[in-house]
Amino acid sequence: MAEESSVQEYGEEALVKEIPPKAADLSKWYTAACWKAELFDYTPVRGSIALRPYGYALWENLQRQMDDRFKATGHVNAYFPLFIPESLLMREAAHVEGFAPEVAWVTHGGNEKLTERLAVRPTSEVIIGVMYARWVQSYRDLPVLINCWNNVVRWEKATRPFLRTMEFLWQEGHTAHASHEESTEEVARMLEVYREVAEDVCAMPVVTGEKSAGERFAGALHTFSIEALMPDGKALQAGTSHDLGQNFAKAYDIEFVDKDQQVKHAWTTSWGVSWRMLGGLIMTHGDDRGLRLPPALAPYQVVIVPIPKKGSGESVTAVARQVRDRLVKAGVRVRLDDRDEHKPGWKFSEWEMRGVPLRIEIGARDVEQNQVTAVRRDCEKGDAGAKTGLALARLESGVCELLDAVQHGLHEQARAYLGQHRFEAQTREEFFDLLRRQAGLVRIPWCDDAVCEAEIKAQTSATTRNQVPLEGEAGPVSCVACGNPAKTRAYFARSY
RNA sequence: CGGGGCGUAGCUCAGCUUGGCAGAGCGCGUGCUUUGGGAGCACGAAGUCGCAGGUUCGAAUCCUGUCGCCCCGACCA
């Protein structure tokens, strides 16, 4: 058990300047918090950010968590070209139409005008479809299970760091299968991977389900998504998994000879998560002091702040270094902040702002008592358990336990928020009222009709987020919005 | 793409109405003292006033255009 801390209680409230209170203006809070934490910086390129080392480290950790899961489900990584010839892009009509307004075009090579324009990929179904057509001849070549880590470009009119940028980093998985049954399983499998990453890694609860026809990926048969709820009551689509049917196989000639010697089109899927996921977890967890990062992703899980004092400086420094070395050996991502130019108070605020899950303070009193003082970022000052005296003898196990506690603490707080802002509307009036108030995710039995969807959007600005089949109903159910027979149970909310 | 706001030192901003030497705080550099919740003193460096035209003897300031950022809509896997 952690012994009672002997250190004094917190002093005056320390506020990070230049970050407005989160509740007052989420948008301003968000951009200021990301920027002050040095996740990104603005660039001379409109709508395009530079990902700074701290932000890139965060992305790398998310990348690793996802990549491990892709590998564990049988996928391999590959890479495909950035440029897509216009004539290839045009072959899948729905896909072209969907992406046309967002495609950036290369028209010149050096000083010479190209005979055919090149699209900068907004997504890679097209070029990958062309390549799969070359690689797949027999049922023995299937399934193809490939993932790609890359950047894509979409010409956006309004951009926000991570949530919507013109160029962004993501992964796109592309698979080809011999049967629709198999590709359907793949779509569900990867949606579940995304749900798990959001919940267990990002500590960000999500709802899963299928997109309506209007919200579907351009060219897909079915699109499924994970949707998180942000503190302003707007939903954030954090990952999608698409059943592309045979649409792309037909447009790009992905054909194979099956066991029955018949030539058939393959069934393909695609699924993607971008750095938008980072934006989601930042908005979800952050507070007035800045970021709060889940330990599973934090570039530094632990920051050690030595508190030197005249006469005891050397012993404090020596212990701080020992603690760092032991934690490194234990596999903890740790940083010893031994900068001389800042006082401890400054460092406390800075690392809180940057979201480090656990701070270890080491001062003369700690050294005397063979302990360190650990402070959790997921707790408010003065909360029970926020500050712990941790005996050096059990440093590694104690730190790991506290990191687990922070991971779960953040998840629980986010889950409680979602629980309080997820509604089941019983009447049309209640449904529209909740949406107009931007109260959160509102679920109703729904007719799944585009006309009804359009009316809801016109009146409330909310759209369907995703939906699941009706089940366990005694008899026929009516759509809460329009009264026609309900076909699904759908979440509605305004969205990012 | 429409409406609104903002671009002056690394950051936050004052100066603009009424044209006349480029400013403050914080940060940054050097030195000393400090260090359990954003330390103190001293000295110092730092700016094509977003960009391009125009008016003027003279423009950060007035006019026109343009680019970018932020907010709200529209649009959008």
Short mmCIF file of N, CA and C in Angstrom, two decimals, chain A residues 70-197:
data_model
loop_
_atom_site.label_atom_id
_atom_site.label_comp_id
_atom_site.label_asym_id
_atom_site.label_seq_id
_atom_site.Cartn_x
_atom_site.Cartn_y
_atom_site.Cartn_z
N PHE A 70 -3.17 -5.06 -36.55
CA PHE A 70 -3.33 -5.45 -37.96
C PHE A 70 -2.54 -6.73 -38.24
N LYS A 71 -1.31 -6.76 -37.74
CA LYS A 71 -0.47 -7.94 -37.95
C LYS A 71 -1.10 -9.16 -37.30
N ALA A 72 -1.63 -8.96 -36.09
CA ALA A 72 -2.23 -10.07 -35.35
C ALA A 72 -3.46 -10.61 -36.06
N THR A 73 -4.08 -9.81 -36.91
CA THR A 73 -5.25 -10.29 -37.66
C THR A 73 -4.86 -10.67 -39.09
N GLY A 74 -3.55 -10.88 -39.30
CA GLY A 74 -3.12 -11.47 -40.56
C GLY A 74 -2.75 -10.52 -41.68
N HIS A 75 -2.66 -9.22 -41.38
CA HIS A 75 -2.37 -8.26 -42.45
C HIS A 75 -0.89 -7.97 -42.57
N VAL A 76 -0.48 -7.52 -43.76
CA VAL A 76 0.90 -7.08 -43.98
C VAL A 76 0.86 -5.67 -44.54
N ASN A 77 1.97 -4.94 -44.40
CA ASN A 77 2.03 -3.58 -44.90
C ASN A 77 2.65 -3.52 -46.29
N ALA A 78 2.22 -2.54 -47.08
CA ALA A 78 2.80 -2.29 -48.40
C ALA A 78 2.63 -0.81 -48.70
N TYR A 79 3.13 -0.37 -49.86
CA TYR A 79 3.02 1.04 -50.20
C TYR A 79 2.63 1.23 -51.67
N PHE A 80 1.84 2.25 -51.94
CA PHE A 80 1.35 2.51 -53.29
C PHE A 80 1.55 3.98 -53.65
N PRO A 81 1.51 4.30 -54.96
CA PRO A 81 1.86 5.67 -55.39
C PRO A 81 0.93 6.76 -54.88
N LEU A 82 1.51 7.93 -54.76
CA LEU A 82 0.79 9.14 -54.35
C LEU A 82 -0.09 9.66 -55.49
N PHE A 83 0.39 9.47 -56.74
CA PHE A 83 -0.31 10.04 -57.90
C PHE A 83 -1.20 8.99 -58.57
N ILE A 84 -2.37 9.43 -58.99
CA ILE A 84 -3.31 8.53 -59.65
C ILE A 84 -3.75 9.18 -60.96
N PRO A 85 -3.44 8.52 -62.10
CA PRO A 85 -3.84 9.08 -63.40
C PRO A 85 -5.36 9.31 -63.45
N GLU A 86 -5.75 10.42 -64.04
CA GLU A 86 -7.16 10.81 -64.07
C GLU A 86 -8.06 9.72 -64.67
N SER A 87 -7.58 9.09 -65.75
CA SER A 87 -8.42 8.10 -66.43
C SER A 87 -8.73 6.91 -65.52
N LEU A 88 -7.81 6.56 -64.64
CA LEU A 88 -8.06 5.45 -63.71
C LEU A 88 -9.10 5.84 -62.68
N LEU A 89 -8.98 7.08 -62.19
CA LEU A 89 -9.88 7.55 -61.15
C LEU A 89 -11.32 7.56 -61.64
N MET A 90 -11.50 7.80 -62.93
CA MET A 90 -12.84 7.99 -63.48
C MET A 90 -13.64 6.70 -63.58
N ARG A 91 -12.99 5.56 -63.39
CA ARG A 91 -13.67 4.30 -63.73
C ARG A 91 -14.80 3.92 -62.77
N GLU A 92 -14.69 4.29 -61.50
CA GLU A 92 -15.77 3.94 -60.57
C GLU A 92 -16.62 5.20 -60.37
N ALA A 93 -17.79 5.22 -60.97
CA ALA A 93 -18.57 6.45 -61.09
C ALA A 93 -18.93 7.08 -59.73
N ALA A 94 -19.45 6.26 -58.81
CA ALA A 94 -19.88 6.80 -57.52
C ALA A 94 -18.69 7.34 -56.74
N HIS A 95 -17.57 6.64 -56.86
CA HIS A 95 -16.35 7.03 -56.15
C HIS A 95 -15.87 8.39 -56.65
N VAL A 96 -15.81 8.53 -57.98
CA VAL A 96 -15.37 9.79 -58.59
C VAL A 96 -16.26 10.94 -58.15
N GLU A 97 -17.55 10.70 -58.23
CA GLU A 97 -18.49 11.76 -57.91
C GLU A 97 -18.33 12.21 -56.46
N GLY A 98 -18.12 11.23 -55.59
CA GLY A 98 -17.97 11.54 -54.18
C GLY A 98 -16.73 12.35 -53.86
N PHE A 99 -15.66 12.06 -54.54
CA PHE A 99 -14.40 12.71 -54.19
C PHE A 99 -14.02 13.91 -55.05
N ALA A 100 -14.69 14.06 -56.19
CA ALA A 100 -14.33 15.12 -57.15
C ALA A 100 -14.07 16.49 -56.52
N PRO A 101 -14.95 16.95 -55.63
CA PRO A 101 -14.73 18.31 -55.10
C PRO A 101 -13.50 18.43 -54.23
N GLU A 102 -12.92 17.31 -53.81
CA GLU A 102 -11.83 17.37 -52.84
C GLU A 102 -10.48 16.96 -53.43
N VAL A 103 -10.45 16.65 -54.73
CA VAL A 103 -9.20 16.13 -55.31
C VAL A 103 -8.27 17.28 -55.73
N ALA A 104 -7.00 17.14 -55.35
CA ALA A 104 -5.96 18.07 -55.81
C ALA A 104 -5.32 17.47 -57.06
N TRP A 105 -5.07 18.31 -58.08
CA TRP A 105 -4.56 17.82 -59.35
C TRP A 105 -3.17 18.32 -59.65
N VAL A 106 -2.34 17.43 -60.18
CA VAL A 106 -1.03 17.83 -60.72
C VAL A 106 -1.20 17.99 -62.21
N THR A 107 -0.89 19.16 -62.73
CA THR A 107 -1.09 19.43 -64.16
C THR A 107 0.22 19.60 -64.93
N HIS A 108 1.30 19.83 -64.20
CA HIS A 108 2.58 20.07 -64.87
C HIS A 108 3.66 19.20 -64.26
N GLY A 109 4.59 18.75 -65.11
CA GLY A 109 5.81 18.12 -64.65
C GLY A 109 6.96 19.01 -65.07
N GLY A 110 7.60 19.63 -64.11
CA GLY A 110 8.60 20.63 -64.48
C GLY A 110 7.90 21.74 -65.24
N ASN A 111 8.38 22.06 -66.41
CA ASN A 111 7.76 23.13 -67.19
C ASN A 111 6.75 22.63 -68.21
N GLU A 112 6.63 21.32 -68.32
CA GLU A 112 5.77 20.77 -69.36
C GLU A 112 4.41 20.39 -68.84
N LYS A 113 3.40 20.76 -69.60
CA LYS A 113 2.04 20.40 -69.24
C LYS A 113 1.84 18.90 -69.49
N LEU A 114 1.21 18.22 -68.53
CA LEU A 114 0.99 16.79 -68.67
C LEU A 114 -0.14 16.53 -69.67
N THR A 115 -0.02 15.42 -70.42
CA THR A 115 -1.11 15.07 -71.34
C THR A 115 -2.30 14.54 -70.53
N GLU A 116 -2.01 13.96 -69.37
CA GLU A 116 -3.09 13.50 -68.51
C GLU A 116 -2.83 13.99 -67.09
N ARG A 117 -3.84 14.59 -66.50
CA ARG A 117 -3.67 15.09 -65.13
C ARG A 117 -3.47 13.93 -64.16
N LEU A 118 -2.76 14.22 -63.07
CA LEU A 118 -2.57 13.23 -62.02
C LEU A 118 -3.28 13.71 -60.76
N ALA A 119 -4.11 12.86 -60.20
CA ALA A 119 -4.76 13.18 -58.93
C ALA A 119 -3.78 12.88 -57.81
N VAL A 120 -3.74 13.74 -56.81
CA VAL A 120 -3.04 13.40 -55.57
C VAL A 120 -4.03 12.58 -54.76
N ARG A 121 -3.62 11.38 -54.36
CA ARG A 121 -4.61 10.44 -53.80
C ARG A 121 -5.40 11.05 -52.64
N PRO A 122 -6.73 10.96 -52.74
CA PRO A 122 -7.58 11.31 -51.61
C PRO A 122 -7.84 10.06 -50.77
N THR A 123 -7.51 8.90 -51.33
CA THR A 123 -7.65 7.56 -50.77
C THR A 123 -7.18 6.65 -51.90
N SER A 124 -6.86 5.40 -51.60
CA SER A 124 -6.12 4.62 -52.62
C SER A 124 -6.88 3.44 -53.23
N GLU A 125 -8.20 3.38 -53.04
CA GLU A 125 -8.95 2.25 -53.62
C GLU A 125 -8.59 2.04 -55.08
N VAL A 126 -8.47 3.16 -55.81
CA VAL A 126 -8.27 3.09 -57.26
C VAL A 126 -6.94 2.44 -57.63
N ILE A 127 -5.86 3.00 -57.14
CA ILE A 127 -4.56 2.48 -57.55
C ILE A 127 -4.34 1.07 -57.00
N ILE A 128 -4.87 0.83 -55.82
CA ILE A 128 -4.73 -0.50 -55.23
C ILE A 128 -5.59 -1.51 -55.99
N GLY A 129 -6.74 -1.08 -56.44
CA GLY A 129 -7.59 -1.96 -57.25
C GLY A 129 -6.86 -2.38 -58.52
N VAL A 130 -6.21 -1.44 -59.15
CA VAL A 130 -5.47 -1.74 -60.38
C VAL A 130 -4.36 -2.75 -60.09
N MET A 131 -3.67 -2.58 -58.98
CA MET A 131 -2.58 -3.50 -58.66
C MET A 131 -3.10 -4.88 -58.27
N TYR A 132 -4.20 -4.91 -57.52
CA TYR A 132 -4.77 -6.21 -57.12
C TYR A 132 -5.20 -7.00 -58.36
N ALA A 133 -5.66 -6.27 -59.38
CA ALA A 133 -6.08 -6.95 -60.62
C ALA A 133 -4.89 -7.72 -61.21
N ARG A 134 -3.68 -7.17 -61.05
CA ARG A 134 -2.49 -7.86 -61.57
C ARG A 134 -2.08 -9.01 -60.68
N TRP A 135 -2.33 -8.88 -59.39
CA TRP A 135 -1.80 -9.85 -58.43
C TRP A 135 -2.74 -11.02 -58.17
N VAL A 136 -3.97 -10.86 -58.54
CA VAL A 136 -4.95 -11.91 -58.25
C VAL A 136 -5.39 -12.59 -59.54
N GLN A 137 -5.13 -13.89 -59.63
CA GLN A 137 -5.62 -14.66 -60.77
C GLN A 137 -6.47 -15.86 -60.33
N SER A 138 -6.08 -16.42 -59.18
CA SER A 138 -6.73 -17.66 -58.73
C SER A 138 -7.29 -17.47 -57.33
N TYR A 139 -8.22 -18.31 -56.98
CA TYR A 139 -8.72 -18.30 -55.60
C TYR A 139 -7.59 -18.54 -54.62
N ARG A 140 -6.49 -19.18 -55.14
CA ARG A 140 -5.34 -19.43 -54.27
C ARG A 140 -4.61 -18.14 -53.89
N ASP A 141 -4.83 -17.07 -54.67
CA ASP A 141 -4.18 -15.77 -54.38
C ASP A 141 -4.96 -14.98 -53.32
N LEU A 142 -6.12 -15.50 -52.94
CA LEU A 142 -6.98 -14.77 -52.00
C LEU A 142 -6.96 -15.44 -50.63
N PRO A 143 -7.23 -14.72 -49.57
CA PRO A 143 -7.47 -13.28 -49.58
C PRO A 143 -6.16 -12.49 -49.69
N VAL A 144 -6.27 -11.26 -50.17
CA VAL A 144 -5.16 -10.30 -50.10
C VAL A 144 -5.46 -9.40 -48.89
N LEU A 145 -4.54 -9.38 -47.96
CA LEU A 145 -4.77 -8.62 -46.72
C LEU A 145 -3.65 -7.61 -46.52
N ILE A 146 -3.82 -6.43 -47.10
CA ILE A 146 -2.75 -5.43 -47.08
C ILE A 146 -3.21 -4.14 -46.40
N ASN A 147 -2.30 -3.60 -45.60
CA ASN A 147 -2.52 -2.29 -44.99
C ASN A 147 -1.45 -1.34 -45.50
N CYS A 148 -1.78 -0.04 -45.52
CA CYS A 148 -0.82 0.95 -46.00
C CYS A 148 -0.83 2.17 -45.07
N TRP A 149 0.34 2.53 -44.58
CA TRP A 149 0.48 3.78 -43.80
C TRP A 149 0.93 4.86 -44.77
N ASN A 150 0.16 5.90 -44.90
CA ASN A 150 0.56 6.95 -45.84
C ASN A 150 -0.10 8.28 -45.52
N ASN A 151 0.06 9.21 -46.46
CA ASN A 151 -0.60 10.51 -46.36
C ASN A 151 -1.57 10.63 -47.52
N VAL A 152 -2.67 11.33 -47.31
CA VAL A 152 -3.60 11.62 -48.40
C VAL A 152 -3.94 13.10 -48.37
N VAL A 153 -4.49 13.59 -49.49
CA VAL A 153 -4.81 15.01 -49.61
C VAL A 153 -6.27 15.18 -50.00
N ARG A 154 -6.96 16.02 -49.27
CA ARG A 154 -8.33 16.38 -49.65
C ARG A 154 -8.47 17.90 -49.54
N TRP A 155 -8.94 18.50 -50.64
CA TRP A 155 -8.98 19.96 -50.69
C TRP A 155 -10.12 20.47 -49.84
N GLU A 156 -9.84 20.74 -48.58
CA GLU A 156 -10.87 21.14 -47.63
C GLU A 156 -11.02 22.65 -47.61
N LYS A 157 -12.24 23.08 -47.34
CA LYS A 157 -12.49 24.52 -47.28
C LYS A 157 -12.24 25.07 -45.90
N ALA A 158 -12.55 24.29 -44.91
CA ALA A 158 -12.31 24.73 -43.53
C ALA A 158 -11.51 23.65 -42.81
N THR A 159 -10.43 24.02 -42.21
CA THR A 159 -9.55 23.02 -41.60
C THR A 159 -9.36 23.29 -40.12
N ARG A 160 -9.05 22.21 -39.39
CA ARG A 160 -8.72 22.31 -37.97
C ARG A 160 -7.65 21.27 -37.69
N PRO A 161 -6.70 21.62 -36.84
CA PRO A 161 -5.60 20.69 -36.56
C PRO A 161 -6.12 19.29 -36.22
N PHE A 162 -5.61 18.30 -36.91
CA PHE A 162 -5.93 16.89 -36.70
C PHE A 162 -7.35 16.50 -37.14
N LEU A 163 -8.34 17.30 -36.81
CA LEU A 163 -9.72 16.92 -37.08
C LEU A 163 -10.04 17.00 -38.56
N ARG A 164 -9.50 18.01 -39.22
CA ARG A 164 -9.67 18.14 -40.67
C ARG A 164 -8.55 18.99 -41.23
N THR A 165 -7.61 18.34 -41.87
CA THR A 165 -6.50 19.06 -42.50
C THR A 165 -6.45 18.66 -43.97
N MET A 166 -5.85 19.49 -44.80
CA MET A 166 -5.82 19.18 -46.24
C MET A 166 -4.98 17.93 -46.50
N GLU A 167 -3.85 17.86 -45.88
CA GLU A 167 -3.04 16.64 -45.97
C GLU A 167 -3.06 16.00 -44.60
N PHE A 168 -3.28 14.69 -44.56
CA PHE A 168 -3.23 14.04 -43.25
C PHE A 168 -2.62 12.65 -43.31
N LEU A 169 -2.14 12.22 -42.16
CA LEU A 169 -1.58 10.88 -42.02
C LEU A 169 -2.68 9.92 -41.59
N TRP A 170 -2.63 8.72 -42.14
CA TRP A 170 -3.60 7.70 -41.76
C TRP A 170 -3.08 6.35 -42.17
N GLN A 171 -3.90 5.35 -41.94
CA GLN A 171 -3.66 4.05 -42.53
C GLN A 171 -4.91 3.67 -43.32
N GLU A 172 -4.71 2.98 -44.42
CA GLU A 172 -5.84 2.46 -45.17
C GLU A 172 -5.58 0.99 -45.44
N GLY A 173 -6.48 0.14 -44.94
CA GLY A 173 -6.40 -1.28 -45.19
C GLY A 173 -7.21 -1.61 -46.43
N HIS A 174 -6.70 -2.50 -47.26
CA HIS A 174 -7.42 -2.89 -48.48
C HIS A 174 -7.32 -4.39 -48.63
N THR A 175 -8.46 -5.04 -48.63
CA THR A 175 -8.42 -6.49 -48.73
C THR A 175 -9.32 -6.96 -49.87
N ALA A 176 -8.97 -8.14 -50.40
CA ALA A 176 -9.76 -8.76 -51.47
C ALA A 176 -10.03 -10.20 -51.07
N HIS A 177 -11.26 -10.66 -51.30
CA HIS A 177 -11.69 -11.97 -50.83
C HIS A 177 -12.46 -12.71 -51.93
N ALA A 178 -12.57 -14.03 -51.71
CA ALA A 178 -13.24 -14.87 -52.71
C ALA A 178 -14.75 -14.84 -52.57
N SER A 179 -15.24 -14.49 -51.38
CA SER A 179 -16.70 -14.49 -51.21
C SER A 179 -17.15 -13.28 -50.40
N HIS A 180 -18.42 -12.95 -50.57
CA HIS A 180 -18.95 -11.82 -49.82
C HIS A 180 -19.01 -12.15 -48.33
N GLU A 181 -19.21 -13.41 -48.03
CA GLU A 181 -19.25 -13.82 -46.63
C GLU A 181 -17.92 -13.48 -45.96
N GLU A 182 -16.83 -13.82 -46.66
CA GLU A 182 -15.50 -13.56 -46.12
C GLU A 182 -15.22 -12.06 -45.98
N SER A 183 -15.57 -11.29 -47.01
CA SER A 183 -15.27 -9.85 -46.96
C SER A 183 -16.13 -9.17 -45.89
N THR A 184 -17.33 -9.68 -45.71
CA THR A 184 -18.20 -9.14 -44.66
C THR A 184 -17.60 -9.36 -43.28
N GLU A 185 -17.02 -10.55 -43.09
CA GLU A 185 -16.36 -10.85 -41.82
C GLU A 185 -15.17 -9.91 -41.59
N GLU A 186 -14.44 -9.65 -42.66
CA GLU A 186 -13.27 -8.75 -42.56
C GLU A 186 -13.70 -7.35 -42.13
N VAL A 187 -14.76 -6.85 -42.74
CA VAL A 187 -15.26 -5.51 -42.41
C VAL A 187 -15.60 -5.43 -40.92
N ALA A 188 -16.25 -6.46 -40.42
CA ALA A 188 -16.65 -6.48 -39.01
C ALA A 188 -15.43 -6.63 -38.10
N ARG A 189 -14.48 -7.47 -38.54
CA ARG A 189 -13.27 -7.71 -37.74
C ARG A 189 -12.49 -6.41 -37.53
N MET A 190 -12.34 -5.62 -38.62
CA MET A 190 -11.53 -4.41 -38.50
C MET A 190 -12.27 -3.30 -37.76
N LEU A 191 -13.59 -3.28 -37.89
CA LEU A 191 -14.36 -2.32 -37.08
C LEU A 191 -14.14 -2.62 -35.60
N GLU A 192 -14.10 -3.90 -35.26
CA GLU A 192 -13.87 -4.30 -33.88
C GLU A 192 -12.46 -3.92 -33.43
N VAL A 193 -11.48 -4.05 -34.31
CA VAL A 193 -10.13 -3.60 -33.98
C VAL A 193 -10.14 -2.11 -33.66
N TYR A 194 -10.83 -1.34 -34.48
CA TYR A 194 -10.91 0.10 -34.26
C TYR A 194 -11.60 0.42 -32.93
N ARG A 195 -12.68 -0.32 -32.64
CA ARG A 195 -13.39 -0.09 -31.39
C ARG A 195 -12.46 -0.34 -30.20
N GLU A 196 -11.70 -1.43 -30.32
CA GLU A 196 -10.79 -1.79 -29.24
C GLU A 196 -9.69 -0.75 -29.05
N VAL A 197 -9.13 -0.26 -30.16
CA VAL A 197 -8.09 0.77 -30.07
C VAL A 197 -8.66 2.04 -29.44
#
